[in-house]
Amino acid sequence: MTGSANSTALLTDHYELTMVAAALAAGTADRACVFETFARRLPDGRRYGIVGGTARVLEAISRFTFGPDELRELAEREVVDEATLEWLADYRFSGDVDGYPEGELYFPGSPLFTVRGGFAEGVLLETLVLSILNHDSAIVSAGARMASAANGRPMIEMGGRRTHEQAAVGAARAAYLAGFATTSNLEAGRTYGIPTSGTCAHAFTLLHDSERDAFAAQVARFGPDTTLLVDTYDITAGIETAIEVAGPSLGAIRIDSGDVGVLARQARAQLDSLGARNTRIVVSGDLDEYAIAALRAEPVDAYGVGTSLVTGSGSPTAGMVYKLVEVDGRPVAKRSSHKESRAGRKAALRRHKPTGTALEEVVYVTADGQPQRGEHDRELVVPMLRDGQPVGAPPTLDECRRRVRDGLVSLPWEGLKLSNGDPAIPTVYQ
Amino acid sequence: MTGSANSTALLTDHYELTMVAAALAAGTADRACVFETFARRLPDGRRYGIVGGTARVLEAISRFTFGPDELRELAEREVVDEATLEWLADYRFSGDVDGYPEGELYFPGSPLFTVRGGFAEGVLLETLVLSILNHDSAIVSAGARMASAANGRPMIEMGGRRTHEQAAVGAARAAYLAGFATTSNLEAGRTYGIPTSGTCAHAFTLLHDSERDAFAAQVARFGPDTTLLVDTYDITAGIETAIEVAGPSLGAIRIDSGDVGVLARQARAQLDSLGARNTRIVVSGDLDEYAIAALRAEPVDAYGVGTSLVTGSGSPTAGMVYKLVEVDGRPVAKRSSHKESRAGRKAALRRHKPTGTALEEVVYVTADGQPQRGEHDRELVVPMLRDGQPVGAPPTLDECRRRVRDGLVSLPWEGLKLSNGDPAIPTVYQ
């Protein structure tokens, strides 16, 4: 229910519009501005962040237009005056955007998404840019920690029920970026082409006169290569029934409660003793990256992850800000408090050891020229929009997913520790 | 981007569809079922919860239909078979819903939203019901703690940039329910008729050649009854300039950084000395219910609240579940672990002292009859849908908002403490 015609323009803070109105009246609306999106710090104790949502932001900017419905709303509420309404009716972002490609690692101060254009056209995008990047980055960042803890075992995203119904779709996309194998969310399947999966809940077992009847119904419909949920009543009896019904070629069992480590070991032994050596064990139920790491030594074949993923595992927002850093070529910054920003349009390169391990994030003011770049260093900022138009074809979701994986490989070893710590590499300002 | 035609049907977990397919094949899809939505516990340390999102759920259910686009998606992905697709094409929820009115207090086990109908038609709604209730309730519950801490001073919701762009709209609605005066979110204004507000960010000051120029531009456009943001450079100088530019009838100043308590006191003294005795002081910047409570003794006139509100102040999801509790009149429940549910369709009444203070939440199985009801007790569950159709006109957002306020007044004194504790009243099962 965004209202009319797919416009994203009202997914915006009231004050972006009043600033446009005041700047238009003052004749300052067209001053050439640079707005920079960055995180002052990583969420508490996190060692890295991962940029998520970039493609969604670019797509949302392309729909950031004020149609008759949006203009009527602004007029009726007297948010802005007639002159501003006329200006808005013609609005289409026509500036430039540069930033970190989606899936890239980021650290404090990394210039993730830089918007250049007139003040009014740039300030209007603040809320939407931050909403998407803050949400999606929080989830990709949490998901990457889980992927790293899972160490190659597949993970299934199933958290849609624990977050806003539309955020669920974005969360499923972010989880896939982070390395999750599938999602339960059908809309994410439709919108982003992500593989979806799912079989049965406890309700299905309870619906039937017996667990055996329920399993039989499921196997009758989906064949033995399905996943039977065995913990509705007694897990040992459930596994026995499951193999009796489906035979030893049963695809998988799922355990959703209890001490899943102990239960997985018992289940593995029982399945093996029943000849079901290839039946996989899927565990779910309040898993986060710590629980997943704790299950590394257990015979678990896949993890279902819900709440902790979609809520960013304790950090539901990435805390990024969108700050004006340059006006008509003049660097600007707020300077009343600890909330200071660094003035001037910036870019960044990441230094690496010859082995490929990241060493430091060098953030520099572009007007001062690029710092000396070593053989193993990498420029991080790429052009995304020029005069409002996309630069080249956007990377696919799978390319961004590989970028996440490659980024994790490039982190120094401490960077992958789940415990609280400092950023894995320092940010150096030049 | 939900895809086609406003349908909410794919905002759903894959397994809801596979369960429908298997139940259709097994002939169990039409068994009369009762699904109950409740929270096993409140978020850590919380003393009460508040139901949010009920009207949004009912509206979303009315759009839960499978059109050609949704059916094609399910067919192409082979989520379900042809017979199920035919059944889905005709799907419209035609059962009954009963629950707590939106804005009502809830406690562990409170039967908040009960769906009765055939298994298949009821199970399909699980994901969507939970997504909305878990998100909105988390935010109303956090917002009510803030409202209670603010003790009548107005609060402005400005957290849209810290959450998913569509969740932001739901969050603004939830904040209004909780007692917030206005939101920054324009789409929430359009969709729900909530008052919106906003004036200027630091970027507007930085855009201009001086703070004075920026203030002059804002006052020229919006008159002296505006809010000037005074902390871009030096707050004392900023206030002086603000009054010079706008005169002593300036509407308000906003302080967004620093130790806002100390700064508010200094600002009040300075404003008074400049004759601006009616100029209000708005503070913002990482406020949560604890920070708001700490500012009670300070001369603050309004609070702007962002991140902590939209992320549920540490509890971004309410953790509600949707459980099958009855099949063909037979009570059912999972029973393998601590995650047990109580079988049977339930209702609830809340007992009160003659003074109106709540005493206990009595949750009872309806088949066993209503417990004795005292003069001051109140039945909590009301009918919402019958045969899929709304029962009466839904309450307005303002009515639900009053319900939140009345609920907070009815809590025992300890229930309003912000510190961690037990639920304000016990849940008694009968």
XYZ file of N, CA, C and O in Angstrom, chain A residues 114-251:
552
model
N 27.459 7.849 -2.710
C 27.653 9.287 -2.792
C 26.779 9.862 -3.895
O 26.826 9.396 -5.034
N 25.974 10.844 -3.525
C 25.034 11.457 -4.457
C 25.516 12.866 -4.780
O 25.764 13.667 -3.866
N 25.631 13.160 -6.054
C 26.018 14.512 -6.480
C 24.934 15.092 -7.363
O 24.412 14.410 -8.247
N 24.626 16.358 -7.112
C 23.593 17.018 -7.909
C 23.235 18.308 -7.219
O 23.903 18.731 -6.275
N 22.156 18.944 -7.665
C 21.688 20.130 -6.963
C 21.264 19.760 -5.551
O 20.899 18.608 -5.282
N 21.288 20.768 -4.651
C 20.902 20.484 -3.260
C 19.535 19.829 -3.189
O 19.370 18.779 -2.552
N 18.561 20.423 -3.830
C 17.185 19.935 -3.694
C 17.051 18.521 -4.238
O 16.428 17.659 -3.617
N 17.656 18.272 -5.381
C 17.466 16.920 -5.949
C 18.176 15.861 -5.127
O 17.741 14.720 -5.070
N 19.267 16.253 -4.469
C 19.994 15.286 -3.656
C 19.390 15.083 -2.276
O 19.319 13.957 -1.780
N 18.955 16.163 -1.651
C 18.454 16.035 -0.282
C 17.163 15.220 -0.260
O 16.891 14.501 0.707
N 16.393 15.291 -1.333
C 15.129 14.557 -1.396
C 15.320 13.049 -1.236
O 14.407 12.345 -0.812
N 16.497 12.561 -1.624
C 16.709 11.104 -1.614
C 17.185 10.570 -0.265
O 17.284 9.356 -0.071
N 17.486 11.474 0.668
C 18.123 11.035 1.906
C 17.385 9.889 2.597
O 17.962 8.849 2.898
N 16.098 10.093 2.873
C 15.371 9.106 3.677
C 15.350 7.741 3.000
O 15.633 6.708 3.631
N 15.033 7.749 1.716
C 14.889 6.478 1.007
C 16.226 5.734 0.899
O 16.299 4.516 1.120
N 17.280 6.471 0.584
C 18.607 5.848 0.502
C 18.968 5.197 1.835
O 19.396 4.040 1.893
N 18.752 5.940 2.916
C 19.131 5.406 4.229
C 18.236 4.253 4.652
O 18.717 3.258 5.206
N 16.930 4.364 4.407
C 16.039 3.261 4.800
C 16.527 1.946 4.201
O 16.661 0.935 4.898
N 16.787 1.974 2.915
C 17.131 0.723 2.235
C 18.522 0.243 2.640
O 18.710 -0.922 2.994
N 19.504 1.141 2.607
C 20.865 0.697 2.930
C 20.987 0.283 4.402
O 21.655 -0.707 4.713
N 20.344 1.011 5.285
C 20.439 0.641 6.703
C 19.801 -0.718 6.982
O 20.333 -1.513 7.752
N 18.663 -0.951 6.372
C 17.984 -2.232 6.607
C 18.746 -3.393 5.962
O 19.114 -4.369 6.606
N 18.978 -3.269 4.688
C 19.553 -4.410 3.973
C 20.991 -4.693 4.438
O 21.388 -5.863 4.567
N 21.750 -3.640 4.700
C 23.132 -3.855 5.147
C 23.168 -4.526 6.521
O 24.035 -5.368 6.784
N 22.240 -4.146 7.392
C 22.193 -4.778 8.717
C 21.979 -6.281 8.574
O 22.581 -7.079 9.302
N 21.155 -6.650 7.633
C 20.813 -8.071 7.503
C 21.892 -8.837 6.753
O 22.241 -9.957 7.130
N 22.446 -8.259 5.702
C 23.553 -8.952 5.023
C 24.715 -9.124 5.999
O 25.354 -10.179 6.035
N 24.974 -8.103 6.792
C 26.102 -8.167 7.722
C 25.897 -9.267 8.761
O 26.822 -10.028 9.066
N 24.694 -9.346 9.302
C 24.407 -10.415 10.264
C 24.436 -11.775 9.566
O 24.987 -12.751 10.100
N 23.865 -11.838 8.383
C 23.815 -13.104 7.650
C 25.200 -13.623 7.295
O 25.439 -14.835 7.297
N 26.117 -12.712 6.998
C 27.468 -13.135 6.638
C 28.168 -13.768 7.840
O 28.942 -14.722 7.692
N 27.888 -13.236 9.033
C 28.460 -13.865 10.236
C 27.917 -15.283 10.391
O 28.628 -16.208 10.798
N 26.662 -15.465 10.072
C 26.060 -16.799 10.170
C 26.655 -17.728 9.102
O 26.960 -18.886 9.374
N 26.800 -17.192 7.907
C 27.371 -18.001 6.826
C 28.781 -18.439 7.192
O 29.181 -19.588 6.964
N 29.505 -17.518 7.771
C 30.869 -17.824 8.171
C 30.868 -18.883 9.274
O 31.655 -19.839 9.256
N 29.936 -18.780 10.217
C 29.830 -19.783 11.283
C 29.377 -21.132 10.733
O 29.786 -22.186 11.224
N 28.550 -21.124 9.720
C 28.017 -22.371 9.166
C 29.072 -23.108 8.348
O 28.938 -24.307 8.092
N 30.085 -22.353 7.909
C 31.260 -23.004 7.334
C 30.909 -23.916 6.162
O 31.401 -25.035 6.059
N 30.042 -23.449 5.300
C 29.734 -24.222 4.104
C 28.466 -25.033 4.174
O 27.924 -25.428 3.136
N 27.975 -25.290 5.358
C 26.689 -25.999 5.439
C 25.571 -25.062 5.001
O 25.577 -23.892 5.365
N 24.599 -25.561 4.259
C 23.558 -24.657 3.764
C 22.650 -24.106 4.865
O 22.379 -24.784 5.854
N 22.202 -22.884 4.638
C 21.268 -22.231 5.560
C 20.008 -21.835 4.806
O 20.071 -21.416 3.651
N 18.894 -21.963 5.493
C 17.585 -21.621 4.938
C 17.064 -20.406 5.701
O 16.992 -20.436 6.930
N 16.702 -19.349 4.985
C 16.138 -18.160 5.635
C 14.657 -18.389 5.860
O 13.924 -18.680 4.912
N 14.213 -18.252 7.088
C 12.789 -18.480 7.377
C 12.258 -17.482 8.409
O 11.436 -17.833 9.249
N 12.711 -16.232 8.296
C 12.369 -15.249 9.322
C 11.244 -14.290 8.972
O 10.961 -13.369 9.738
N 10.614 -14.499 7.833
C 9.612 -13.532 7.382
C 8.547 -13.208 8.408
O 8.069 -12.074 8.488
N 8.192 -14.158 9.206
C 7.119 -13.942 10.177
C 7.541 -13.072 11.360
O 6.703 -12.752 12.192
N 8.839 -12.788 11.435
C 9.337 -12.004 12.573
C 9.690 -10.579 12.192
O 10.388 -9.900 12.935
N 9.259 -10.159 11.013
C 9.539 -8.788 10.612
C 8.400 -8.293 9.737
O 7.562 -9.107 9.293
N 8.346 -7.016 9.507
C 7.318 -6.413 8.664
C 7.184 -7.199 7.355
O 8.179 -7.637 6.780
N 5.967 -7.345 6.863
C 5.705 -8.236 5.726
C 6.469 -7.843 4.469
O 6.792 -8.714 3.648
N 6.776 -6.562 4.294
C 7.570 -6.168 3.125
C 9.062 -6.209 3.451
O 9.889 -6.541 2.589
N 9.413 -5.876 4.676
C 10.803 -6.008 5.097
C 11.251 -7.463 4.938
O 12.416 -7.740 4.633
N 10.310 -8.384 5.112
C 10.613 -9.809 4.977
C 11.169 -10.132 3.590
O 12.056 -10.974 3.441
N 10.644 -9.453 2.595
C 11.089 -9.701 1.220
C 12.525 -9.176 1.043
O 13.389 -9.847 0.485
N 12.765 -7.987 1.558
C 14.122 -7.433 1.517
C 15.091 -8.272 2.338
O 16.253 -8.457 1.954
N 14.610 -8.787 3.453
C 15.472 -9.596 4.313
C 15.862 -10.902 3.619
O 17.002 -11.363 3.732
N 14.914 -11.486 2.907
C 15.217 -12.735 2.193
C 16.267 -12.484 1.115
O 17.184 -13.286 0.921
N 16.143 -11.351 0.438
C 17.139 -10.991 -0.575
C 18.514 -10.794 0.085
O 19.537 -11.281 -0.404
N 18.519 -10.075 1.204
C 19.780 -9.819 1.905
C 20.409 -11.125 2.392
O 21.627 -11.296 2.348
N 19.581 -12.042 2.848
C 20.086 -13.326 3.318
C 20.734 -14.111 2.174
O 21.794 -14.717 2.331
N 20.097 -14.063 1.033
C 20.664 -14.755 -0.133
C 22.027 -14.156 -0.485
O 23.001 -14.876 -0.727
N 22.084 -12.823 -0.484
C 23.368 -12.139 -0.700
C 24.436 -12.632 0.274
O 25.586 -12.842 -0.101
N 24.028 -12.796 1.517
C 24.977 -13.189 2.562
C 25.456 -14.623 2.399
O 26.439 -15.018 3.021
N 24.754 -15.401 1.590
C 25.189 -16.776 1.372
C 24.164 -17.826 1.726
O 24.428 -19.021 1.589
N 22.975 -17.410 2.189
C 21.927 -18.385 2.464
C 21.549 -19.107 1.166
O 21.582 -18.512 0.086
N 21.179 -20.383 1.299
C 20.886 -21.182 0.110
C 19.486 -20.919 -0.433
O 19.288 -20.816 -1.647
N 18.531 -20.803 0.471
C 17.138 -20.631 0.048
C 16.418 -19.759 1.056
O 16.928 -19.473 2.137
N 15.205 -19.352 0.680
C 14.337 -18.610 1.594
C 12.977 -19.264 1.622
O 12.584 -19.940 0.665
N 12.260 -19.027 2.697
C 10.869 -19.488 2.760
C 9.931 -18.500 2.079
O 8.776 -18.819 1.833
N 10.425 -17.310 1.764
C 9.547 -16.209 1.350
C 9.211 -16.251 -0.149
O 10.067 -15.995 -0.997
N 7.970 -16.527 -0.459
C 7.577 -16.700 -1.860
C 7.681 -15.405 -2.656
O 8.013 -15.416 -3.841
N 7.398 -14.269 -2.021
C 7.492 -13.007 -2.747
C 8.947 -12.718 -3.120
O 9.227 -12.161 -4.193
N 9.877 -13.084 -2.260
C 11.292 -12.910 -2.605
C 11.658 -13.802 -3.780
O 12.471 -13.435 -4.634
N 11.031 -14.983 -3.832
C 11.223 -15.844 -4.995
C 10.745 -15.151 -6.260
O 11.451 -15.112 -7.270
N 9.550 -14.595 -6.197
C 9.004 -13.941 -7.380
C 9.811 -12.699 -7.759
O 10.191 -12.521 -8.905
N 10.080 -11.830 -6.785
C 10.687 -10.539 -7.099
C 12.151 -10.671 -7.485
O 12.634 -9.973 -8.373
N 12.871 -11.559 -6.812
C 14.323 -11.606 -7.000
C 14.834 -12.932 -7.560
O 16.038 -13.109 -7.709
N 13.937 -13.855 -7.829
C 14.371 -15.126 -8.383
C 15.198 -15.981 -7.429
O 15.977 -16.834 -7.850
N 15.015 -15.758 -6.147
C 15.757 -16.536 -5.147
C 15.079 -17.899 -4.968
O 13.848 -17.976 -4.946
N 15.862 -18.975 -4.819
C 15.232 -20.278 -4.590
C 14.437 -20.282 -3.285
O 14.914 -19.772 -2.271
N 13.233 -20.828 -3.333
C 12.418 -20.919 -2.115
C 12.294 -22.380 -1.706
O 12.427 -23.285 -2.527
N 12.050 -22.594 -0.429
C 11.879 -23.964 0.037
C 11.008 -23.997 1.270
O 10.797 -22.975 1.928
N 10.518 -25.190 1.581
C 9.671 -25.379 2.741
C 8.889 -26.657 2.593
O 8.625 -27.100 1.473
N 8.540 -27.254 3.697
C 7.767 -28.488 3.621
C 6.565 -28.442 4.561
O 5.447 -28.206 4.120
N 6.810 -28.617 5.858
C 5.678 -28.722 6.774
C 5.985 -28.138 8.141
O 7.131 -28.127 8.569
N 4.936 -27.687 8.816
C 5.036 -27.202 10.191
C 4.385 -28.225 11.129
O 3.775 -29.198 10.679
N 4.516 -27.979 12.420
C 3.887 -28.879 13.391
C 2.378 -28.963 13.185
O 1.764 -29.990 13.466
N 1.798 -27.875 12.693
C 0.342 -27.877 12.497
C -0.095 -29.028 11.594
O -1.167 -29.612 11.796
N 0.751 -29.352 10.616
C 0.377 -30.413 9.684
C 0.306 -31.762 10.402
O -0.578 -32.580 10.128
N 1.228 -31.983 11.300
C 1.197 -33.226 12.077
C -0.023 -33.243 12.995
O -0.747 -34.242 13.082
N -0.259 -32.125 13.654
C -1.385 -32.055 14.596
C -2.729 -32.194 13.895
O -3.704 -32.670 14.483
N -2.777 -31.774 12.654
C -4.021 -31.862 11.884
C -4.490 -33.298 11.722
O -5.692 -33.567 11.665
N -3.514 -34.202 11.616
C -3.868 -35.588 11.291
C -4.095 -36.422 12.542
O -3.726 -36.020 13.646
N -4.698 -37.579 12.342
C -5.057 -38.399 13.495
C -3.833 -38.975 14.180
O -3.887 -39.343 15.350
N -2.734 -39.061 13.449
C -1.498 -39.551 14.046
C -0.334 -38.964 13.266
O -0.494 -38.512 12.127
N 0.846 -38.994 13.875
C 2.052 -38.544 13.194
C 2.273 -39.394 11.936
O 2.680 -38.883 10.887
N 1.963 -40.685 12.063
C 2.133 -41.580 10.911
C 1.257 -41.140 9.735
O 1.717 -41.083 8.592
N 0.023 -40.808 10.036
C -0.871 -40.326 8.977
C -0.319 -39.062 8.322
O -0.389 -38.885 7.102
N 0.209 -38.172 9.153
C 0.730 -36.912 8.623
C 1.929 -37.176 7.715
O 2.022 -36.644 6.602
N 2.848 -38.013 8.191
C 4.028 -38.324 7.385
C 3.610 -38.994 6.078
O 4.145 -38.695 5.001
N 2.660 -39.913 6.189
C 2.205 -40.625 4.986
C 1.603 -39.643 3.977
O 1.838 -39.736 2.763
N 0.844 -38.684 4.494
C 0.228 -37.694 3.595
C 1.301 -36.863 2.896
O 1.218 -36.591 1.695
N 2.297 -36.503 3.649
C 3.359 -35.671 3.069
C 4.171 -36.449 2.036
O 4.460 -35.951 0.941
N 4.518 -37.691 2.392
C 5.316 -38.502 1.468
C 4.496 -38.861 0.229
O 5.012 -38.875 -0.894
N 3.196 -39.098 0.427
C 2.335 -39.404 -0.722
C 2.359 -38.246 -1.719
O 2.386 -38.451 -2.932
N 2.368 -37.036 -1.199
C 2.315 -35.871 -2.087
C 3.684 -35.500 -2.638
O 3.817 -35.135 -3.802
N 4.732 -35.580 -1.811
C 6.031 -35.041 -2.224
C 7.123 -36.095 -2.410
O 8.252 -35.750 -2.722
N 6.774 -37.360 -2.212
C 7.773 -38.407 -2.380
C 8.699 -38.485 -1.176
O 8.672 -37.625 -0.296
N 9.549 -39.523 -1.141
C 10.407 -39.713 0.036
C 11.526 -38.670 0.149
O 12.092 -38.503 1.222
N 11.811 -37.938 -0.931
C 12.882 -36.940 -0.849
C 12.355 -35.618 -0.269
O 12.584 -34.541 -0.805
N 11.610 -35.743 0.821
C 11.049 -34.569 1.483
C 11.694 -34.443 2.864
O 12.529 -35.266 3.238
N 11.303 -33.422 3.586
C 11.839 -33.228 4.940
C 10.710 -33.422 5.933
O 9.726 -32.676 5.906
N 10.834 -34.421 6.791
C 9.788 -34.671 7.783
C 10.186 -34.030 9.111
O 11.311 -34.196 9.593
N 9.227 -33.329 9.685
C 9.433 -32.632 10.956
C 9.119 -33.629 12.069
O 7.973 -34.041 12.214
N 10.133 -34.021 12.826
C 9.971 -35.191 13.698
C 9.788 -34.863 15.174
O 9.746 -35.777 16.009
N 9.668 -33.587 15.516
C 9.656 -33.258 16.951
C 8.307 -32.769 17.473
O 8.262 -32.028 18.455
N 7.224 -33.217 16.875
C 5.931 -32.783 17.393
C 5.594 -33.493 18.703
O 5.071 -32.885 19.628
N 5.904 -34.786 18.757
C 5.601 -35.539 19.982
C 6.895 -36.024 20.619
O 7.474 -35.342 21.441
N 7.409 -37.166 20.171
C 8.633 -37.722 20.725
C 9.595 -37.924 19.562
O 9.250 -38.583 18.569
N 10.778 -37.357 19.665
C 11.664 -37.325 18.502
C 12.112 -38.733 18.076
O 12.124 -39.059 16.891
N 12.457 -39.558 19.046
C 12.920 -40.907 18.702
C 11.814 -41.688 17.989
O 12.031 -42.298 16.933
N 10.626 -41.627 18.552
C 9.491 -42.294 17.902
C 9.200 -41.657 16.546
O 8.867 -42.345 15.569
N 9.358 -40.345 16.482
C 9.104 -39.629 15.238
C 10.046 -40.082 14.135
O 9.639 -40.294 12.980
N 11.321 -40.239 14.472
C 12.298 -40.675 13.462
C 11.989 -42.109 13.017
O 12.027 -42.431 11.819
N 11.645 -42.927 13.967
C 11.325 -44.317 13.617
C 10.141 -44.363 12.646
O 10.179 -45.021 11.609
N 9.101 -43.611 12.993
C 7.928 -43.553 12.119
C 8.289 -42.986 10.748
O 7.827 -43.463 9.705
N 9.119 -41.948 10.764
C 9.491 -41.299 9.501
C 10.142 -42.296 8.551
O 9.804 -42.351 7.360
N 11.055 -43.097 9.068
C 11.766 -44.052 8.197
C 10.837 -45.204 7.807
O 10.881 -45.702 6.671
N 9.971 -45.604 8.736
C 8.985 -46.631 8.372
C 8.111 -46.162 7.212
O 7.826 -46.912 6.285
N 7.706 -44.917 7.277
C 6.781 -44.398 6.262
C 7.505 -44.100 4.945
O 7.033 -44.462 3.870
N 8.648 -43.428 5.048
C 9.326 -42.950 3.827
C 10.390 -43.912 3.333
O 10.844 -43.810 2.189
N 10.813 -44.804 4.180
C 11.928 -45.675 3.817
C 13.254 -44.981 4.057
O 13.308 -43.776 4.318
N 14.347 -45.741 3.938
C 15.672 -45.193 4.272
C 16.171 -44.164 3.261
O 17.224 -43.562 3.490
N 15.426 -43.935 2.196
C 15.848 -42.887 1.265
C 15.186 -41.549 1.586
O 15.224 -40.618 0.787
N 14.591 -41.444 2.769
C 14.010 -40.158 3.190
C 15.036 -39.041 3.011
O 16.197 -39.186 3.405
N 14.571 -37.910 2.444
C 15.485 -36.800 2.180
C 16.104 -36.217 3.430
O 17.327 -36.133 3.557
